[in-house]
XYZ file of N, CA, C and O in Angstrom:
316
model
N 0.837 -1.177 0.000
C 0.000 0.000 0.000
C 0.883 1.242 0.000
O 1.888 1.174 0.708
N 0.690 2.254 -0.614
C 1.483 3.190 -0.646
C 0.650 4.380 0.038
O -0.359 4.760 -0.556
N 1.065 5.089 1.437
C 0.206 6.238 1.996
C 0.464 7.471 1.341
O 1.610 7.340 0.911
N 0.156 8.298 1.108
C -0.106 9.621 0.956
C 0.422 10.821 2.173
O 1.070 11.841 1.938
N 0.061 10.472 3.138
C -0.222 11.531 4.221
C 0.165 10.968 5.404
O -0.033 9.755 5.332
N 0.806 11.407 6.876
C 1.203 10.782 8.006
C -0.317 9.935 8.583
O -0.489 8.853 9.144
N -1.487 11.293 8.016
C -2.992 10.368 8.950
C -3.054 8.745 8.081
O -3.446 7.708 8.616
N -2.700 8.831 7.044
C -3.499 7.512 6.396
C -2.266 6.942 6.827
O -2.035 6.194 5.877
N -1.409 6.807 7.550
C -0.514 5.665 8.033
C -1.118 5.507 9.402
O -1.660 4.418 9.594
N -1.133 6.329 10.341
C -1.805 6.716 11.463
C -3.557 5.303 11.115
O -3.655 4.109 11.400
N -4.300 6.012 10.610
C -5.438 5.169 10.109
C -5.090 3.621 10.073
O -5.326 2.813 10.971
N -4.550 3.399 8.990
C -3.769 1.961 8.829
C -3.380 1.413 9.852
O -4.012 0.379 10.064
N -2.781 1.587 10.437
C -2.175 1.231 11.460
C -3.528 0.530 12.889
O -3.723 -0.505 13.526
N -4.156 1.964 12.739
C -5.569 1.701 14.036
C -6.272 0.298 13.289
O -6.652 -0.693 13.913
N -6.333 0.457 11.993
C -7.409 -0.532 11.753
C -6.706 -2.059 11.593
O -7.286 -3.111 11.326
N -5.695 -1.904 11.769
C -4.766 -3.292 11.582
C -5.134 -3.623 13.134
O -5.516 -4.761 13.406
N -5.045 -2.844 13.936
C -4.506 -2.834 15.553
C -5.724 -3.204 16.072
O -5.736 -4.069 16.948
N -6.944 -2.616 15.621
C -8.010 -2.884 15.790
C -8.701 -4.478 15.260
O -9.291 -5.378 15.858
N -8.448 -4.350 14.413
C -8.537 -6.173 13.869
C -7.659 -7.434 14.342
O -8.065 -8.595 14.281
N -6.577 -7.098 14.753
C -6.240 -8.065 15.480
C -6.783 -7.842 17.120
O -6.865 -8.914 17.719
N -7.126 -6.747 17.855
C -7.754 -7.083 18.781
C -8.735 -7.553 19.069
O -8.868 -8.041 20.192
N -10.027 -7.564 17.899
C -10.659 -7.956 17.356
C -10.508 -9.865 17.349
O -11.254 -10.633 17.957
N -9.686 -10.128 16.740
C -9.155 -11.419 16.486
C -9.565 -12.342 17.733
O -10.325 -13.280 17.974
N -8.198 -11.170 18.681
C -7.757 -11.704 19.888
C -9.087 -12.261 20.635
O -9.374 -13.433 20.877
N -10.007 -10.766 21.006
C -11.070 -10.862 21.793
C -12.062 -12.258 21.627
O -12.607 -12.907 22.519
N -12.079 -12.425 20.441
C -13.055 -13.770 19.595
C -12.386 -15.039 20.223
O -13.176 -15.980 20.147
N -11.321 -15.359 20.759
C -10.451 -16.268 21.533
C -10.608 -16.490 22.747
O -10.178 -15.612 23.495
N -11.207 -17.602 23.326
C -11.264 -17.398 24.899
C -9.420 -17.326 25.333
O -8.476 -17.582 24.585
N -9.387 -16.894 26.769
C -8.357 -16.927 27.350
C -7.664 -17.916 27.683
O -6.460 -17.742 27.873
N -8.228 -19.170 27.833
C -7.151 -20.393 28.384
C -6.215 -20.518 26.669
O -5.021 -20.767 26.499
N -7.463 -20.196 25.448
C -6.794 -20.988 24.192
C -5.516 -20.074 24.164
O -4.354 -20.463 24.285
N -5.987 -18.680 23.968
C -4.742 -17.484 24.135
C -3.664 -17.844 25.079
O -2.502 -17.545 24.805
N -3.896 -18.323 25.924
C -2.583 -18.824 27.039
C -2.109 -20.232 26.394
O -0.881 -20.195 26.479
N -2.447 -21.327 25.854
C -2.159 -22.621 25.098
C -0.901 -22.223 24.082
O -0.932 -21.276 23.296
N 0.002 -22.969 24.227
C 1.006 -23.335 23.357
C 1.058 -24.383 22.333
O 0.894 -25.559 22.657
N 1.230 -24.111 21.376
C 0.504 -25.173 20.377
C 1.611 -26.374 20.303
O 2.816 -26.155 20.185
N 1.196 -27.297 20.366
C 2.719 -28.865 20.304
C 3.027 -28.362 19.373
O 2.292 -27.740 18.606
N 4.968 -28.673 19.216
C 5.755 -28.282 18.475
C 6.287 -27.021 18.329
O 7.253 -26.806 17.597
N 5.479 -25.794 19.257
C 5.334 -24.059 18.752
C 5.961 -23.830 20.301
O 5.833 -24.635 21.223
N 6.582 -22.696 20.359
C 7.246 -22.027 21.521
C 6.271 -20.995 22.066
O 6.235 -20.696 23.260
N 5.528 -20.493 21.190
C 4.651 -19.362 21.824
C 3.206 -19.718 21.841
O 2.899 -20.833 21.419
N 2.350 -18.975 22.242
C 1.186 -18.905 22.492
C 0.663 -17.877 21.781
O 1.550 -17.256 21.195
N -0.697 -17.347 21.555
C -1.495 -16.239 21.020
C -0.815 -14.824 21.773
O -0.166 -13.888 21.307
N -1.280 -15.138 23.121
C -0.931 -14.290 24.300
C 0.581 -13.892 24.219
O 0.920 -12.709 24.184
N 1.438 -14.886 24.190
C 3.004 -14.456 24.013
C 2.743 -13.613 22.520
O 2.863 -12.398 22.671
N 2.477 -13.955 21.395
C 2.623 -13.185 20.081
C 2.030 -12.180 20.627
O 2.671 -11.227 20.186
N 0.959 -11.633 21.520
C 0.429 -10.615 21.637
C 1.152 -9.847 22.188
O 1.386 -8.846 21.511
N 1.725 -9.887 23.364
C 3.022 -9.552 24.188
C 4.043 -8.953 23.443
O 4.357 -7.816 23.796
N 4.706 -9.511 22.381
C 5.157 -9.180 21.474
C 5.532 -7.836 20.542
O 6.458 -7.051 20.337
N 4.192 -8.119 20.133
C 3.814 -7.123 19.098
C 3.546 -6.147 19.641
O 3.632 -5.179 18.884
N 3.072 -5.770 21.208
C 3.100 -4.867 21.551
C 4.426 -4.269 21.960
O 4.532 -3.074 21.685
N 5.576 -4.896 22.624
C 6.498 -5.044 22.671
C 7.453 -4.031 21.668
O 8.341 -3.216 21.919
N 6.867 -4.462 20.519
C 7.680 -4.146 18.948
C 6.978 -2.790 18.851
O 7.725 -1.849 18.580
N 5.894 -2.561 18.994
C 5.484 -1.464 18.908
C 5.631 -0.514 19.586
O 5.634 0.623 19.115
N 5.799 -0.802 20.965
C 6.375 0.531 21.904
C 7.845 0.598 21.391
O 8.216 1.703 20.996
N 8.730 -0.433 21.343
C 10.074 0.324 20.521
C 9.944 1.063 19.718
O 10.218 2.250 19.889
N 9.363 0.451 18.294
C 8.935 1.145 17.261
C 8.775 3.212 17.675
O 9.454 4.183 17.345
N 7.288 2.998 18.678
C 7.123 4.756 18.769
C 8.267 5.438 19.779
O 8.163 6.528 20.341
N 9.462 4.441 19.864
C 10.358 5.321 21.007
C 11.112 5.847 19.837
O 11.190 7.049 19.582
N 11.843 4.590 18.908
C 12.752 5.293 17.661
C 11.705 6.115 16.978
O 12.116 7.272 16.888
N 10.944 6.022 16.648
C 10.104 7.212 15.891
C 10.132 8.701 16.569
O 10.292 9.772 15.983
N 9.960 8.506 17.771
C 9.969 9.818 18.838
C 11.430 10.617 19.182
O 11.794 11.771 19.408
N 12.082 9.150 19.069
C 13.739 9.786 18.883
C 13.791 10.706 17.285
O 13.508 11.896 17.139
N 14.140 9.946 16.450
C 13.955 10.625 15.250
C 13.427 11.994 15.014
O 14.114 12.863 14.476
N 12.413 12.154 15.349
C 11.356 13.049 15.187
C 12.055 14.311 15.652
O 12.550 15.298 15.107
N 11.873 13.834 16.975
C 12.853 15.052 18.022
C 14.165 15.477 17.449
O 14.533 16.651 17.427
N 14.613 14.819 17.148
C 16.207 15.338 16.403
C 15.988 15.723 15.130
O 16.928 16.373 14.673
N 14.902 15.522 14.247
C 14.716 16.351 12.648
C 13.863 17.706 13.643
O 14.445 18.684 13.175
N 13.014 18.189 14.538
C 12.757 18.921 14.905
C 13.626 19.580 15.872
O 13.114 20.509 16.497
N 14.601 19.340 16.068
C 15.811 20.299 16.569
C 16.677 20.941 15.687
O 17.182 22.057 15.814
N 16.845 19.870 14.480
C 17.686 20.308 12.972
C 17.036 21.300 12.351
O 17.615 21.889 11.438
N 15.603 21.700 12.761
C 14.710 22.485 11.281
C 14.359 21.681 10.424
O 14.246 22.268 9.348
N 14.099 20.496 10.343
C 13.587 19.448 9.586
C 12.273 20.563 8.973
O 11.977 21.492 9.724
N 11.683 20.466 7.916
C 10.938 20.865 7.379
C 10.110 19.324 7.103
O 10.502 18.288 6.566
N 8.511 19.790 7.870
C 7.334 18.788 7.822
C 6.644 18.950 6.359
O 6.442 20.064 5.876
N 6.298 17.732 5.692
C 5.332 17.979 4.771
C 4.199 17.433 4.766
O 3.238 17.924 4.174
N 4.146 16.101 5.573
C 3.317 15.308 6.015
C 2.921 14.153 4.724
O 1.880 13.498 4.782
N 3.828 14.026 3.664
C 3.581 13.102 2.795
C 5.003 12.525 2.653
O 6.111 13.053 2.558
N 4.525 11.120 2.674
C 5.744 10.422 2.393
C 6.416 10.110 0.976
O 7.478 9.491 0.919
């Protein structure tokens, strides 16, 4: 998919985030805690995870950000 604008990544993003919680919720909790034979993780661990990846994710983004807005980075809001 190619975005346009910081919102339609922003957007994307909610509705991905939203559908897998979505997913999740449709799962009772013992299955979400179950490790599948042969598999190391669980639903719950992948969930863990990804959230995981995602708070890094908005720390380097926030780093970044902050240092093109100390440089004079000029915003355009399209990628």
């Amino acid at each position: 998919m190619r975005y346009t604008s910081i919102t339609d990544i922003y957007d994307a993003n909610e509705r991905a985030a939203a559908e897998l919680r979505a997913a999740i919720a449709a799962i009772s909790e013992e299955k979400t805690a179950m490790v599948p034979e042969g598999e190391k993780w669980s639903i719950a661990n992948i969930a863990e995870h990804l959230a995981m990846v995602d708070d890094g994710m908005f720390r380097i983004c926030r780093k970044l950000l902050t240092k093109a807005e100390e440089a004079g980075a000029a915003a355009t809001g399209v990628s």
